[in-house]
């Protein structure tokens, strides 16, 4: 029984590491860059975050050091103001986990 529990724990740890930040970057570029790429004039997400944070935090999500997978997931699934919520048919749970890994500081 102990061995089974050990194997389950190892498997669980492997799943945590299985997030693929390279794929997360592709998800980001497809779904998020149109609003969050550098250059506030052309990108409403960057523009809004420039105004909200006034330089206290980077306006570009990829430069942030305080994002966690949980925070990213909350915004992606719920949306905020003009940012739409993304459905699982658009961004799957796996895509979202990879996206969270990509945007969280390493
Ligand atoms: C249609 C444009 C648009 C798209 C697409 C978009 N966002 Fe946003 N996002 C925004 C705007 C605008 C805000 C700021 C909202 C506000 O005024 O609070 C925002 C805010 C956020 C925030 C909150 C940051 C903070 O500190 O308050 C996160 C996190 C975020 N977006 C992540 C994402 C991710 C990840 C994606 C891709 C899956 C994405 N967004 C796609 C427009 C967008």
PDB file of C-alpha atoms and ligand atoms in Angstrom:
ATOM      1  CA  UNK A   1       0.000   0.000   0.000  1.00  0.00           C
ATOM      2  CA  UNK A   2       2.831   2.383   0.877  1.00  0.00           C
ATOM      3  CA  UNK A   3       4.414   1.723  -2.491  1.00  0.00           C
ATOM      4  CA  UNK A   4       1.198   2.580  -4.250  1.00  0.00           C
ATOM      5  CA  UNK A   5       0.970   5.865  -2.387  1.00  0.00           C
ATOM      6  CA  UNK A   6       4.594   6.621  -3.250  1.00  0.00           C
ATOM      7  CA  UNK A   7       3.992   5.919  -6.931  1.00  0.00           C
ATOM      8  CA  UNK A   8       0.925   8.162  -6.910  1.00  0.00           C
ATOM      9  CA  UNK A   9       2.950  10.947  -5.285  1.00  0.00           C
ATOM     10  CA  UNK A  10       5.727  10.666  -7.868  1.00  0.00           C
ATOM     11  CA  UNK A  11       3.166  10.640 -10.656  1.00  0.00           C
ATOM     12  CA  UNK A  12       1.496  13.717  -9.188  1.00  0.00           C
ATOM     13  CA  UNK A  13       4.817  15.558  -9.020  1.00  0.00           C
ATOM     14  CA  UNK A  14       5.551  14.620 -12.631  1.00  0.00           C
ATOM     15  CA  UNK A  15       2.226  16.053 -13.710  1.00  0.00           C
ATOM     16  CA  UNK A  16       3.032  19.349 -12.025  1.00  0.00           C
ATOM     17  CA  UNK A  17       6.273  19.486 -13.986  1.00  0.00           C
ATOM     18  CA  UNK A  18       4.616  18.435 -17.194  1.00  0.00           C
ATOM     19  CA  UNK A  19       3.500  22.000 -17.887  1.00  0.00           C
ATOM     20  CA  UNK A  20       5.026  23.103 -21.085  1.00  0.00           C
ATOM     21  CA  UNK A  21       6.011  26.762 -21.067  1.00  0.00           C
ATOM     22  CA  UNK A  22       7.048  26.558 -24.730  1.00  0.00           C
ATOM     23  CA  UNK A  23       3.509  25.557 -25.652  1.00  0.00           C
ATOM     24  CA  UNK A  24       2.293  28.196 -23.176  1.00  0.00           C
ATOM     25  CA  UNK A  25       4.113  30.838 -25.216  1.00  0.00           C
ATOM     26  CA  UNK A  26       2.309  29.678 -28.352  1.00  0.00           C
ATOM     27  CA  UNK A  27      -1.036  29.876 -26.511  1.00  0.00           C
ATOM     28  CA  UNK A  28      -0.105  33.369 -25.323  1.00  0.00           C
ATOM     29  CA  UNK A  29       0.851  34.539 -28.799  1.00  0.00           C
ATOM     30  CA  UNK A  30      -2.377  33.258 -30.279  1.00  0.00           C
ATOM     31  CA  UNK A  31      -4.897  34.441 -27.667  1.00  0.00           C
ATOM     32  CA  UNK A  32      -3.271  37.164 -25.562  1.00  0.00           C
ATOM     33  CA  UNK A  33      -0.712  39.075 -27.678  1.00  0.00           C
ATOM     34  CA  UNK A  34      -3.372  40.848 -29.752  1.00  0.00           C
ATOM     35  CA  UNK A  35      -4.233  42.832 -26.593  1.00  0.00           C
ATOM     36  CA  UNK A  36      -1.180  42.381 -24.355  1.00  0.00           C
ATOM     37  CA  UNK A  37       1.830  42.766 -26.698  1.00  0.00           C
ATOM     38  CA  UNK A  38       4.208  45.708 -26.124  1.00  0.00           C
ATOM     39  CA  UNK A  39       2.993  49.043 -27.447  1.00  0.00           C
ATOM     40  CA  UNK A  40       0.005  50.438 -25.568  1.00  0.00           C
ATOM     41  CA  UNK A  41      -1.433  52.378 -28.501  1.00  0.00           C
ATOM     42  CA  UNK A  42      -2.148  49.272 -30.510  1.00  0.00           C
ATOM     43  CA  UNK A  43      -2.852  46.894 -27.618  1.00  0.00           C
ATOM     44  CA  UNK A  44      -5.780  47.609 -25.306  1.00  0.00           C
ATOM     45  CA  UNK A  45      -4.602  45.240 -22.541  1.00  0.00           C
ATOM     46  CA  UNK A  46      -1.149  46.845 -22.377  1.00  0.00           C
ATOM     47  CA  UNK A  47      -2.722  50.281 -22.596  1.00  0.00           C
ATOM     48  CA  UNK A  48      -5.142  49.575 -19.715  1.00  0.00           C
ATOM     49  CA  UNK A  49      -2.373  48.149 -17.526  1.00  0.00           C
ATOM     50  CA  UNK A  50      -0.155  51.198 -18.242  1.00  0.00           C
ATOM     51  CA  UNK A  51      -2.936  53.387 -16.866  1.00  0.00           C
ATOM     52  CA  UNK A  52      -3.760  51.114 -13.906  1.00  0.00           C
ATOM     53  CA  UNK A  53      -0.189  50.579 -12.710  1.00  0.00           C
ATOM     54  CA  UNK A  54       1.416  53.864 -13.845  1.00  0.00           C
ATOM     55  CA  UNK A  55       4.770  52.110 -14.201  1.00  0.00           C
ATOM     56  CA  UNK A  56       4.666  50.403 -10.783  1.00  0.00           C
ATOM     57  CA  UNK A  57       4.413  47.099 -12.633  1.00  0.00           C
ATOM     58  CA  UNK A  58       5.290  46.383 -16.278  1.00  0.00           C
ATOM     59  CA  UNK A  59       2.293  46.896 -18.566  1.00  0.00           C
ATOM     60  CA  UNK A  60       3.336  43.900 -20.671  1.00  0.00           C
ATOM     61  CA  UNK A  61       2.239  40.633 -19.033  1.00  0.00           C
ATOM     62  CA  UNK A  62       5.320  38.756 -20.237  1.00  0.00           C
ATOM     63  CA  UNK A  63       7.519  41.147 -18.207  1.00  0.00           C
ATOM     64  CA  UNK A  64       5.569  40.768 -14.957  1.00  0.00           C
ATOM     65  CA  UNK A  65       7.260  39.029 -12.029  1.00  0.00           C
ATOM     66  CA  UNK A  66       4.185  38.716  -9.831  1.00  0.00           C
ATOM     67  CA  UNK A  67       1.861  36.556 -11.929  1.00  0.00           C
ATOM     68  CA  UNK A  68       0.943  33.078 -10.693  1.00  0.00           C
ATOM     69  CA  UNK A  69      -0.811  30.303 -12.616  1.00  0.00           C
ATOM     70  CA  UNK A  70      -3.840  30.747 -10.318  1.00  0.00           C
ATOM     71  CA  UNK A  71      -4.111  34.479 -11.026  1.00  0.00           C
ATOM     72  CA  UNK A  72      -3.706  33.995 -14.761  1.00  0.00           C
ATOM     73  CA  UNK A  73      -6.374  31.266 -14.721  1.00  0.00           C
ATOM     74  CA  UNK A  74      -8.811  33.466 -12.789  1.00  0.00           C
ATOM     75  CA  UNK A  75      -8.536  36.290 -15.331  1.00  0.00           C
ATOM     76  CA  UNK A  76      -8.599  33.966 -18.348  1.00  0.00           C
ATOM     77  CA  UNK A  77     -11.715  32.070 -17.208  1.00  0.00           C
ATOM     78  CA  UNK A  78     -13.622  35.105 -15.865  1.00  0.00           C
ATOM     79  CA  UNK A  79     -12.428  37.974 -18.076  1.00  0.00           C
ATOM     80  CA  UNK A  80     -12.278  41.565 -16.882  1.00  0.00           C
ATOM     81  CA  UNK A  81     -13.914  44.585 -18.522  1.00  0.00           C
ATOM     82  CA  UNK A  82     -13.207  44.327 -22.265  1.00  0.00           C
ATOM     83  CA  UNK A  83     -11.119  41.176 -21.807  1.00  0.00           C
ATOM     84  CA  UNK A  84     -13.423  38.257 -22.610  1.00  0.00           C
ATOM     85  CA  UNK A  85     -13.594  35.061 -20.575  1.00  0.00           C
ATOM     86  CA  UNK A  86     -12.062  32.209 -22.584  1.00  0.00           C
ATOM     87  CA  UNK A  87     -13.993  28.927 -22.806  1.00  0.00           C
ATOM     88  CA  UNK A  88     -12.440  25.491 -22.497  1.00  0.00           C
ATOM     89  CA  UNK A  89     -13.155  24.965 -26.197  1.00  0.00           C
ATOM     90  CA  UNK A  90     -10.822  27.906 -26.896  1.00  0.00           C
ATOM     91  CA  UNK A  91      -8.183  27.452 -24.185  1.00  0.00           C
ATOM     92  CA  UNK A  92      -8.273  23.945 -22.680  1.00  0.00           C
ATOM     93  CA  UNK A  93      -7.269  23.287 -19.063  1.00  0.00           C
ATOM     94  CA  UNK A  94      -3.935  21.946 -20.347  1.00  0.00           C
ATOM     95  CA  UNK A  95      -3.389  25.061 -22.481  1.00  0.00           C
ATOM     96  CA  UNK A  96      -4.223  27.188 -19.440  1.00  0.00           C
ATOM     97  CA  UNK A  97      -1.758  25.318 -17.222  1.00  0.00           C
ATOM     98  CA  UNK A  98       0.963  25.807 -19.864  1.00  0.00           C
ATOM     99  CA  UNK A  99       0.035  29.474 -20.210  1.00  0.00           C
ATOM    100  CA  UNK A 100       0.264  29.894 -16.421  1.00  0.00           C
ATOM    101  CA  UNK A 101       3.697  28.243 -16.447  1.00  0.00           C
ATOM    102  CA  UNK A 102       4.831  30.562 -19.237  1.00  0.00           C
ATOM    103  CA  UNK A 103       3.634  33.760 -17.535  1.00  0.00           C
ATOM    104  CA  UNK A 104       4.793  32.906 -14.012  1.00  0.00           C
ATOM    105  CA  UNK A 105       8.330  33.940 -13.147  1.00  0.00           C
ATOM    106  CA  UNK A 106      10.732  31.054 -13.403  1.00  0.00           C
TER     107      UNK A 106
HETATM  108  C1  LIG B   1      -9.649  41.858 -26.082  1.00  0.00           C
HETATM  109  C2  LIG B   1      -8.396  42.197 -25.460  1.00  0.00           C
HETATM  110  C3  LIG B   1      -7.784  41.218 -24.478  1.00  0.00           C
HETATM  111  C4  LIG B   1      -7.418  39.905 -24.695  1.00  0.00           C
HETATM  112  C5  LIG B   1      -7.595  39.091 -25.975  1.00  0.00           C
HETATM  113  C6  LIG B   1      -6.802  39.447 -23.490  1.00  0.00           C
HETATM  114  N1  LIG B   1      -6.801  40.445 -22.544  1.00  0.00           N
HETATM  115 FE1  LIG B   1      -6.075  40.329 -20.653  1.00  0.00          FE
HETATM  116  N2  LIG B   1      -6.723  42.192 -20.276  1.00  0.00           N
HETATM  117  C7  LIG B   1      -7.263  43.069 -21.215  1.00  0.00           C
HETATM  118  C8  LIG B   1      -7.546  44.350 -20.581  1.00  0.00           C
HETATM  119  C9  LIG B   1      -8.120  45.572 -21.246  1.00  0.00           C
HETATM  120  C10 LIG B   1      -7.139  44.219 -19.224  1.00  0.00           C
HETATM  121  C11 LIG B   1      -7.235  45.255 -18.113  1.00  0.00           C
HETATM  122  C12 LIG B   1      -8.638  45.259 -17.585  1.00  0.00           C
HETATM  123  C13 LIG B   1      -8.845  46.312 -16.534  1.00  0.00           C
HETATM  124  O1  LIG B   1      -9.067  47.452 -16.907  1.00  0.00           O
HETATM  125  O2  LIG B   1      -8.765  45.964 -15.353  1.00  0.00           O
HETATM  126  C14 LIG B   1      -6.632  42.859 -19.087  1.00  0.00           C
HETATM  127  C15 LIG B   1      -6.142  42.343 -17.893  1.00  0.00           C
HETATM  128  C16 LIG B   1      -5.515  41.121 -17.774  1.00  0.00           C
HETATM  129  C17 LIG B   1      -4.918  40.618 -16.555  1.00  0.00           C
HETATM  130  C18 LIG B   1      -4.903  41.334 -15.206  1.00  0.00           C
HETATM  131  C19 LIG B   1      -3.612  42.033 -14.969  1.00  0.00           C
HETATM  132  C20 LIG B   1      -3.688  42.890 -13.737  1.00  0.00           C
HETATM  133  O3  LIG B   1      -2.654  43.021 -13.078  1.00  0.00           O
HETATM  134  O4  LIG B   1      -4.751  43.449 -13.415  1.00  0.00           O
HETATM  135  C21 LIG B   1      -4.395  39.404 -16.836  1.00  0.00           C
HETATM  136  C22 LIG B   1      -3.647  38.478 -15.880  1.00  0.00           C
HETATM  137  C23 LIG B   1      -4.672  39.140 -18.217  1.00  0.00           C
HETATM  138  N3  LIG B   1      -5.351  40.194 -18.757  1.00  0.00           N
HETATM  139  C24 LIG B   1      -4.285  38.000 -18.879  1.00  0.00           C
HETATM  140  C25 LIG B   1      -4.638  37.706 -20.188  1.00  0.00           C
HETATM  141  C26 LIG B   1      -4.287  36.468 -20.839  1.00  0.00           C
HETATM  142  C27 LIG B   1      -3.441  35.376 -20.215  1.00  0.00           C
HETATM  143  C28 LIG B   1      -4.856  36.509 -22.074  1.00  0.00           C
HETATM  144  C29 LIG B   1      -4.823  35.439 -23.142  1.00  0.00           C
HETATM  145  C30 LIG B   1      -5.461  34.207 -22.798  1.00  0.00           C
HETATM  146  C31 LIG B   1      -5.559  37.778 -22.200  1.00  0.00           C
HETATM  147  N4  LIG B   1      -5.390  38.475 -21.032  1.00  0.00           N
HETATM  148  C32 LIG B   1      -6.259  38.180 -23.327  1.00  0.00           C
HETATM  149  C33 LIG B   1      -7.549  42.776 -22.534  1.00  0.00           C
HETATM  150  C34 LIG B   1      -7.381  41.542 -23.130  1.00  0.00           C
END
